[in-house]
mmCIF file with all atom_site columns, C-alpha atoms in Angstrom:
data_model
loop_
_atom_site.group_PDB
_atom_site.id
_atom_site.type_symbol
_atom_site.label_atom_id
_atom_site.label_alt_id
_atom_site.label_comp_id
_atom_site.label_asym_id
_atom_site.label_entity_id
_atom_site.label_seq_id
_atom_site.pdbx_PDB_ins_code
_atom_site.Cartn_x
_atom_site.Cartn_y
_atom_site.Cartn_z
_atom_site.occupancy
_atom_site.B_iso_or_equiv
_atom_site.pdbx_formal_charge
_atom_site.auth_seq_id
_atom_site.auth_comp_id
_atom_site.auth_asym_id
_atom_site.auth_atom_id
_atom_site.pdbx_PDB_model_num
ATOM 1   C CA . MET K 1 1   ? 89.537  22.356 42.951 1.00 0.00 ? 1   MET K CA 1
ATOM 2   C CA . PRO K 1 2   ? 93.103  22.957 41.709 1.00 0.00 ? 2   PRO K CA 1
ATOM 3   C CA . ARG K 1 3   ? 95.637  24.399 44.108 1.00 0.00 ? 3   ARG K CA 1
ATOM 4   C CA . THR K 1 4   ? 96.694  27.935 43.491 1.00 0.00 ? 4   THR K CA 1
ATOM 5   C CA . LYS K 1 5   ? 100.134 29.318 44.244 1.00 0.00 ? 5   LYS K CA 1
ATOM 6   C CA . GLU K 1 6   ? 98.775  31.051 47.338 1.00 0.00 ? 6   GLU K CA 1
ATOM 7   C CA . HIS K 1 7   ? 97.374  27.787 48.684 1.00 0.00 ? 7   HIS K CA 1
ATOM 8   C CA . SER K 1 8   ? 100.197 25.428 47.732 1.00 0.00 ? 8   SER K CA 1
ATOM 9   C CA . SER K 1 9   ? 102.290 23.829 50.449 1.00 0.00 ? 9   SER K CA 1
ATOM 10  C CA . VAL K 1 10  ? 105.144 25.936 51.744 1.00 0.00 ? 10  VAL K CA 1
ATOM 11  C CA . HIS K 1 11  ? 107.696 23.236 50.926 1.00 0.00 ? 11  HIS K CA 1
ATOM 12  C CA . LEU K 1 12  ? 106.699 23.427 47.242 1.00 0.00 ? 12  LEU K CA 1
ATOM 13  C CA . ARG K 1 13  ? 107.164 27.198 46.859 1.00 0.00 ? 13  ARG K CA 1
ATOM 14  C CA . GLY K 1 14  ? 110.450 28.412 45.432 1.00 0.00 ? 14  GLY K CA 1
ATOM 15  C CA . LYS K 1 15  ? 110.829 31.500 47.593 1.00 0.00 ? 15  LYS K CA 1
ATOM 16  C CA . PHE K 1 16  ? 110.467 29.456 50.782 1.00 0.00 ? 16  PHE K CA 1
ATOM 17  C CA . ILE K 1 17  ? 112.903 26.833 49.530 1.00 0.00 ? 17  ILE K CA 1
ATOM 18  C CA . ALA K 1 18  ? 115.405 29.631 48.859 1.00 0.00 ? 18  ALA K CA 1
ATOM 19  C CA . ILE K 1 19  ? 114.841 31.080 52.355 1.00 0.00 ? 19  ILE K CA 1
ATOM 20  C CA . VAL K 1 20  ? 115.519 27.720 53.990 1.00 0.00 ? 20  VAL K CA 1
ATOM 21  C CA . ALA K 1 21  ? 118.552 27.106 51.773 1.00 0.00 ? 21  ALA K CA 1
ATOM 22  C CA . ALA K 1 22  ? 120.051 30.519 52.568 1.00 0.00 ? 22  ALA K CA 1
ATOM 23  C CA . GLY K 1 23  ? 119.573 29.961 56.289 1.00 0.00 ? 23  GLY K CA 1
ATOM 24  C CA . GLY K 1 24  ? 121.090 26.512 55.899 1.00 0.00 ? 24  GLY K CA 1
ATOM 25  C CA . VAL K 1 25  ? 124.235 27.876 54.268 1.00 0.00 ? 25  VAL K CA 1
ATOM 26  C CA . PHE K 1 26  ? 124.861 30.199 57.212 1.00 0.00 ? 26  PHE K CA 1
ATOM 27  C CA . GLY K 1 27  ? 123.986 27.530 59.771 1.00 0.00 ? 27  GLY K CA 1
ATOM 28  C CA . ALA K 1 28  ? 126.405 25.042 58.232 1.00 0.00 ? 28  ALA K CA 1
ATOM 29  C CA . LEU K 1 29  ? 129.149 27.684 58.113 1.00 0.00 ? 29  LEU K CA 1
ATOM 30  C CA . ALA K 1 30  ? 128.547 28.551 61.773 1.00 0.00 ? 30  ALA K CA 1
ATOM 31  C CA . ARG K 1 31  ? 128.702 24.874 62.760 1.00 0.00 ? 31  ARG K CA 1
ATOM 32  C CA . TYR K 1 32  ? 131.901 24.368 60.770 1.00 0.00 ? 32  TYR K CA 1
ATOM 33  C CA . GLY K 1 33  ? 133.545 27.447 62.281 1.00 0.00 ? 33  GLY K CA 1
ATOM 34  C CA . LEU K 1 34  ? 132.638 26.509 65.844 1.00 0.00 ? 34  LEU K CA 1
ATOM 35  C CA . GLY K 1 35  ? 133.792 22.948 65.198 1.00 0.00 ? 35  GLY K CA 1
ATOM 36  C CA . LEU K 1 36  ? 137.216 24.357 64.372 1.00 0.00 ? 36  LEU K CA 1
ATOM 37  C CA . VAL K 1 37  ? 137.560 26.536 67.481 1.00 0.00 ? 37  VAL K CA 1
ATOM 38  C CA . ILE K 1 38  ? 135.950 24.387 70.203 1.00 0.00 ? 38  ILE K CA 1
ATOM 39  C CA . PRO K 1 39  ? 138.467 21.866 71.519 1.00 0.00 ? 39  PRO K CA 1
ATOM 40  C CA . ALA K 1 40  ? 137.737 18.130 71.518 1.00 0.00 ? 40  ALA K CA 1
ATOM 41  C CA . PRO K 1 41  ? 139.549 16.893 74.657 1.00 0.00 ? 41  PRO K CA 1
ATOM 42  C CA . GLY K 1 42  ? 140.847 13.367 74.187 1.00 0.00 ? 42  GLY K CA 1
ATOM 43  C CA . ALA K 1 43  ? 138.888 13.125 70.912 1.00 0.00 ? 43  ALA K CA 1
ATOM 44  C CA . TRP K 1 44  ? 135.667 13.429 72.925 1.00 0.00 ? 44  TRP K CA 1
ATOM 45  C CA . PRO K 1 45  ? 133.089 15.188 70.676 1.00 0.00 ? 45  PRO K CA 1
ATOM 46  C CA . LEU K 1 46  ? 132.618 18.320 72.789 1.00 0.00 ? 46  LEU K CA 1
ATOM 47  C CA . PRO K 1 47  ? 132.155 20.576 69.724 1.00 0.00 ? 47  PRO K CA 1
ATOM 48  C CA . THR K 1 48  ? 129.192 18.568 68.454 1.00 0.00 ? 48  THR K CA 1
ATOM 49  C CA . LEU K 1 49  ? 127.641 18.408 71.920 1.00 0.00 ? 49  LEU K CA 1
ATOM 50  C CA . LEU K 1 50  ? 127.899 22.174 72.500 1.00 0.00 ? 50  LEU K CA 1
ATOM 51  C CA . ILE K 1 51  ? 126.649 22.993 69.011 1.00 0.00 ? 51  ILE K CA 1
ATOM 52  C CA . ASN K 1 52  ? 123.639 20.700 69.336 1.00 0.00 ? 52  ASN K CA 1
ATOM 53  C CA . LEU K 1 53  ? 122.753 21.919 72.825 1.00 0.00 ? 53  LEU K CA 1
ATOM 54  C CA . SER K 1 54  ? 123.011 25.587 71.851 1.00 0.00 ? 54  SER K CA 1
ATOM 55  C CA . GLY K 1 55  ? 120.928 24.874 68.738 1.00 0.00 ? 55  GLY K CA 1
ATOM 56  C CA . ALA K 1 56  ? 118.237 23.132 70.800 1.00 0.00 ? 56  ALA K CA 1
ATOM 57  C CA . LEU K 1 57  ? 118.126 26.096 73.196 1.00 0.00 ? 57  LEU K CA 1
ATOM 58  C CA . ALA K 1 58  ? 117.904 28.583 70.325 1.00 0.00 ? 58  ALA K CA 1
ATOM 59  C CA . LEU K 1 59  ? 115.206 26.607 68.512 1.00 0.00 ? 59  LEU K CA 1
ATOM 60  C CA . GLY K 1 60  ? 113.071 26.347 71.652 1.00 0.00 ? 60  GLY K CA 1
ATOM 61  C CA . ALA K 1 61  ? 113.365 30.089 72.262 1.00 0.00 ? 61  ALA K CA 1
ATOM 62  C CA . LEU K 1 62  ? 112.723 30.980 68.618 1.00 0.00 ? 62  LEU K CA 1
ATOM 63  C CA . LEU K 1 63  ? 109.640 28.819 68.170 1.00 0.00 ? 63  LEU K CA 1
ATOM 64  C CA . GLU K 1 64  ? 108.133 29.793 71.532 1.00 0.00 ? 64  GLU K CA 1
ATOM 65  C CA . GLY K 1 65  ? 108.756 33.466 70.850 1.00 0.00 ? 65  GLY K CA 1
ATOM 66  C CA . LEU K 1 66  ? 107.258 33.305 67.384 1.00 0.00 ? 66  LEU K CA 1
ATOM 67  C CA . SER K 1 67  ? 104.227 31.305 68.488 1.00 0.00 ? 67  SER K CA 1
ATOM 68  C CA . ARG K 1 68  ? 103.426 33.844 71.207 1.00 0.00 ? 68  ARG K CA 1
ATOM 69  C CA . ARG K 1 69  ? 103.433 36.660 68.661 1.00 0.00 ? 69  ARG K CA 1
ATOM 70  C CA . GLY K 1 70  ? 100.713 35.196 66.482 1.00 0.00 ? 70  GLY K CA 1
ATOM 71  C CA . PRO K 1 71  ? 99.961  32.748 63.680 1.00 0.00 ? 71  PRO K CA 1
ATOM 72  C CA . ASP K 1 72  ? 102.696 31.296 61.488 1.00 0.00 ? 72  ASP K CA 1
ATOM 73  C CA . VAL K 1 73  ? 102.254 33.730 58.597 1.00 0.00 ? 73  VAL K CA 1
ATOM 74  C CA . GLY K 1 74  ? 104.133 36.604 57.009 1.00 0.00 ? 74  GLY K CA 1
ATOM 75  C CA . ASN K 1 75  ? 107.375 37.638 58.704 1.00 0.00 ? 75  ASN K CA 1
ATOM 76  C CA . ARG K 1 76  ? 106.940 35.056 61.486 1.00 0.00 ? 76  ARG K CA 1
ATOM 77  C CA . GLN K 1 77  ? 106.790 32.292 58.896 1.00 0.00 ? 77  GLN K CA 1
ATOM 78  C CA . VAL K 1 78  ? 109.860 33.657 57.088 1.00 0.00 ? 78  VAL K CA 1
ATOM 79  C CA . LEU K 1 79  ? 111.791 33.852 60.383 1.00 0.00 ? 79  LEU K CA 1
ATOM 80  C CA . ARG K 1 80  ? 110.766 30.322 61.337 1.00 0.00 ? 80  ARG K CA 1
ATOM 81  C CA . LEU K 1 81  ? 111.859 28.978 57.975 1.00 0.00 ? 81  LEU K CA 1
ATOM 82  C CA . ALA K 1 82  ? 115.094 30.982 57.709 1.00 0.00 ? 82  ALA K CA 1
ATOM 83  C CA . LEU K 1 83  ? 116.276 30.631 61.295 1.00 0.00 ? 83  LEU K CA 1
ATOM 84  C CA . GLY K 1 84  ? 114.534 27.500 62.562 1.00 0.00 ? 84  GLY K CA 1
ATOM 85  C CA . THR K 1 85  ? 114.438 25.170 59.600 1.00 0.00 ? 85  THR K CA 1
ATOM 86  C CA . GLY K 1 86  ? 117.340 26.644 57.643 1.00 0.00 ? 86  GLY K CA 1
ATOM 87  C CA . PHE K 1 87  ? 119.974 28.026 60.015 1.00 0.00 ? 87  PHE K CA 1
ATOM 88  C CA . LEU K 1 88  ? 119.365 25.859 63.080 1.00 0.00 ? 88  LEU K CA 1
ATOM 89  C CA . GLY K 1 89  ? 118.545 22.795 60.993 1.00 0.00 ? 89  GLY K CA 1
ATOM 90  C CA . ALA K 1 90  ? 121.973 23.001 59.377 1.00 0.00 ? 90  ALA K CA 1
ATOM 91  C CA . TYR K 1 91  ? 123.721 24.251 62.521 1.00 0.00 ? 91  TYR K CA 1
ATOM 92  C CA . THR K 1 92  ? 122.681 21.274 64.625 1.00 0.00 ? 92  THR K CA 1
ATOM 93  C CA . THR K 1 93  ? 124.080 17.979 63.498 1.00 0.00 ? 93  THR K CA 1
ATOM 94  C CA . TYR K 1 94  ? 122.451 14.877 64.848 1.00 0.00 ? 94  TYR K CA 1
ATOM 95  C CA . SER K 1 95  ? 123.998 12.715 62.126 1.00 0.00 ? 95  SER K CA 1
ATOM 96  C CA . THR K 1 96  ? 127.420 13.714 63.459 1.00 0.00 ? 96  THR K CA 1
ATOM 97  C CA . LEU K 1 97  ? 126.185 12.910 66.983 1.00 0.00 ? 97  LEU K CA 1
ATOM 98  C CA . ALA K 1 98  ? 125.423 9.363  65.827 1.00 0.00 ? 98  ALA K CA 1
ATOM 99  C CA . LEU K 1 99  ? 128.752 9.045  64.005 1.00 0.00 ? 99  LEU K CA 1
ATOM 100 C CA . ASP K 1 100 ? 130.671 10.373 67.019 1.00 0.00 ? 100 ASP K CA 1
ATOM 101 C CA . ALA K 1 101 ? 128.934 7.849  69.273 1.00 0.00 ? 101 ALA K CA 1
ATOM 102 C CA . VAL K 1 102 ? 129.804 4.996  66.886 1.00 0.00 ? 102 VAL K CA 1
ATOM 103 C CA . HIS K 1 103 ? 133.436 6.135  66.832 1.00 0.00 ? 103 HIS K CA 1
ATOM 104 C CA . LEU K 1 104 ? 133.554 6.159  70.628 1.00 0.00 ? 104 LEU K CA 1
ATOM 105 C CA . PHE K 1 105 ? 131.951 2.695  70.836 1.00 0.00 ? 105 PHE K CA 1
ATOM 106 C CA . THR K 1 106 ? 134.270 1.190  68.218 1.00 0.00 ? 106 THR K CA 1
ATOM 107 C CA . ALA K 1 107 ? 137.298 2.753  69.982 1.00 0.00 ? 107 ALA K CA 1
ATOM 108 C CA . GLY K 1 108 ? 136.329 0.763  73.076 1.00 0.00 ? 108 GLY K CA 1
ATOM 109 C CA . ALA K 1 109 ? 135.060 3.796  74.983 1.00 0.00 ? 109 ALA K CA 1
ATOM 110 C CA . ALA K 1 110 ? 131.562 2.490  75.688 1.00 0.00 ? 110 ALA K CA 1
ATOM 111 C CA . VAL K 1 111 ? 131.148 4.471  78.912 1.00 0.00 ? 111 VAL K CA 1
ATOM 112 C CA . ALA K 1 112 ? 132.215 7.692  77.193 1.00 0.00 ? 112 ALA K CA 1
ATOM 113 C CA . ALA K 1 113 ? 129.870 6.916  74.282 1.00 0.00 ? 113 ALA K CA 1
ATOM 114 C CA . ALA K 1 114 ? 126.942 6.262  76.614 1.00 0.00 ? 114 ALA K CA 1
ATOM 115 C CA . GLY K 1 115 ? 127.702 9.456  78.529 1.00 0.00 ? 115 GLY K CA 1
ATOM 116 C CA . TYR K 1 116 ? 127.923 11.418 75.297 1.00 0.00 ? 116 TYR K CA 1
ATOM 117 C CA . LEU K 1 117 ? 124.579 10.052 74.085 1.00 0.00 ? 117 LEU K CA 1
ATOM 118 C CA . ALA K 1 118 ? 122.921 10.743 77.441 1.00 0.00 ? 118 ALA K CA 1
ATOM 119 C CA . ALA K 1 119 ? 124.342 14.275 77.592 1.00 0.00 ? 119 ALA K CA 1
ATOM 120 C CA . SER K 1 120 ? 123.239 14.914 74.011 1.00 0.00 ? 120 SER K CA 1
ATOM 121 C CA . LEU K 1 121 ? 119.717 13.536 74.271 1.00 0.00 ? 121 LEU K CA 1
ATOM 122 C CA . LEU K 1 122 ? 118.821 14.556 77.817 1.00 0.00 ? 122 LEU K CA 1
ATOM 123 C CA . GLY K 1 123 ? 120.741 17.808 77.488 1.00 0.00 ? 123 GLY K CA 1
ATOM 124 C CA . GLY K 1 124 ? 118.959 18.526 74.206 1.00 0.00 ? 124 GLY K CA 1
ATOM 125 C CA . ALA K 1 125 ? 115.565 18.054 75.841 1.00 0.00 ? 125 ALA K CA 1
ATOM 126 C CA . ALA K 1 126 ? 116.610 20.251 78.775 1.00 0.00 ? 126 ALA K CA 1
ATOM 127 C CA . ALA K 1 127 ? 118.055 22.906 76.454 1.00 0.00 ? 127 ALA K CA 1
ATOM 128 C CA . THR K 1 128 ? 114.883 22.975 74.371 1.00 0.00 ? 128 THR K CA 1
ATOM 129 C CA . THR K 1 129 ? 112.780 23.330 77.510 1.00 0.00 ? 129 THR K CA 1
ATOM 130 C CA . ALA K 1 130 ? 115.052 26.126 78.733 1.00 0.00 ? 130 ALA K CA 1
ATOM 131 C CA . GLY K 1 131 ? 114.716 27.806 75.342 1.00 0.00 ? 131 GLY K CA 1
ATOM 132 C CA . ILE K 1 132 ? 110.936 27.643 75.582 1.00 0.00 ? 132 ILE K CA 1
ATOM 133 C CA . TRP K 1 133 ? 111.124 29.244 79.030 1.00 0.00 ? 133 TRP K CA 1
ATOM 134 C CA . VAL K 1 134 ? 113.425 31.955 77.663 1.00 0.00 ? 134 VAL K CA 1
ATOM 135 C CA . GLY K 1 135 ? 111.034 32.616 74.765 1.00 0.00 ? 135 GLY K CA 1
ATOM 136 C CA . ALA K 1 136 ? 108.068 32.824 77.128 1.00 0.00 ? 136 ALA K CA 1
ATOM 137 C CA . TRP K 1 137 ? 109.983 35.073 79.563 1.00 0.00 ? 137 TRP K CA 1
ATOM 138 C CA . HIS K 1 138 ? 111.089 37.381 76.770 1.00 0.00 ? 138 HIS K CA 1
ATOM 139 C CA . HIS K 1 139 ? 107.506 37.634 75.522 1.00 0.00 ? 139 HIS K CA 1
ATOM 140 C CA . ARG K 1 140 ? 106.155 38.424 79.016 1.00 0.00 ? 140 ARG K CA 1
ATOM 141 C CA . ARG K 1 141 ? 108.936 40.976 79.541 1.00 0.00 ? 141 ARG K CA 1
ATOM 142 C CA . GLY K 1 142 ? 108.065 42.685 76.266 1.00 0.00 ? 142 GLY K CA 1
ATOM 143 C CA . MET K 1 143 ? 104.420 42.921 77.239 1.00 0.00 ? 143 MET K CA 1
ATOM 144 C CA . GLY K 1 144 ? 105.275 45.254 80.157 1.00 0.00 ? 144 GLY K CA 1
ATOM 145 C CA . PRO K 1 145 ? 103.255 45.583 83.333 1.00 0.00 ? 145 PRO K CA 1
ATOM 146 C CA . ARG K 1 146 ? 99.560  44.996 82.964 1.00 0.00 ? 146 ARG K CA 1
ATOM 147 C CA . SER K 1 147 ? 97.035  47.383 84.455 1.00 0.00 ? 147 SER K CA 1
#
């Protein structure tokens, strides 16, 4: 049976590609702007760390919140694609994390590089978990008291 437009994969549909791309433009601009204003003490990549941790927190909260509101269809799907895949996908920058770590290692700052990687990876997992808790809390709060 041939696939119809309604049943084709989301990643093959033009409107969803445009939604992700638009979110990505704004996410990349936000990352660039924050990278300019957050100081990097002693060339330590604090901007990248803070951007990635805040993105992990936001993604955890977004996806938990959306999943608690129902199936991934309609406006929830558009929000997930625009904010999660597009904005936060471009906002977070794990390729820069890797490049920053290599720069620290090659500059002879192995301890700083290891600390940066640990803070990024463990902090990212903790931030995502915290975001999930925030999303769940916000959902429970919005439900109001149950009778």
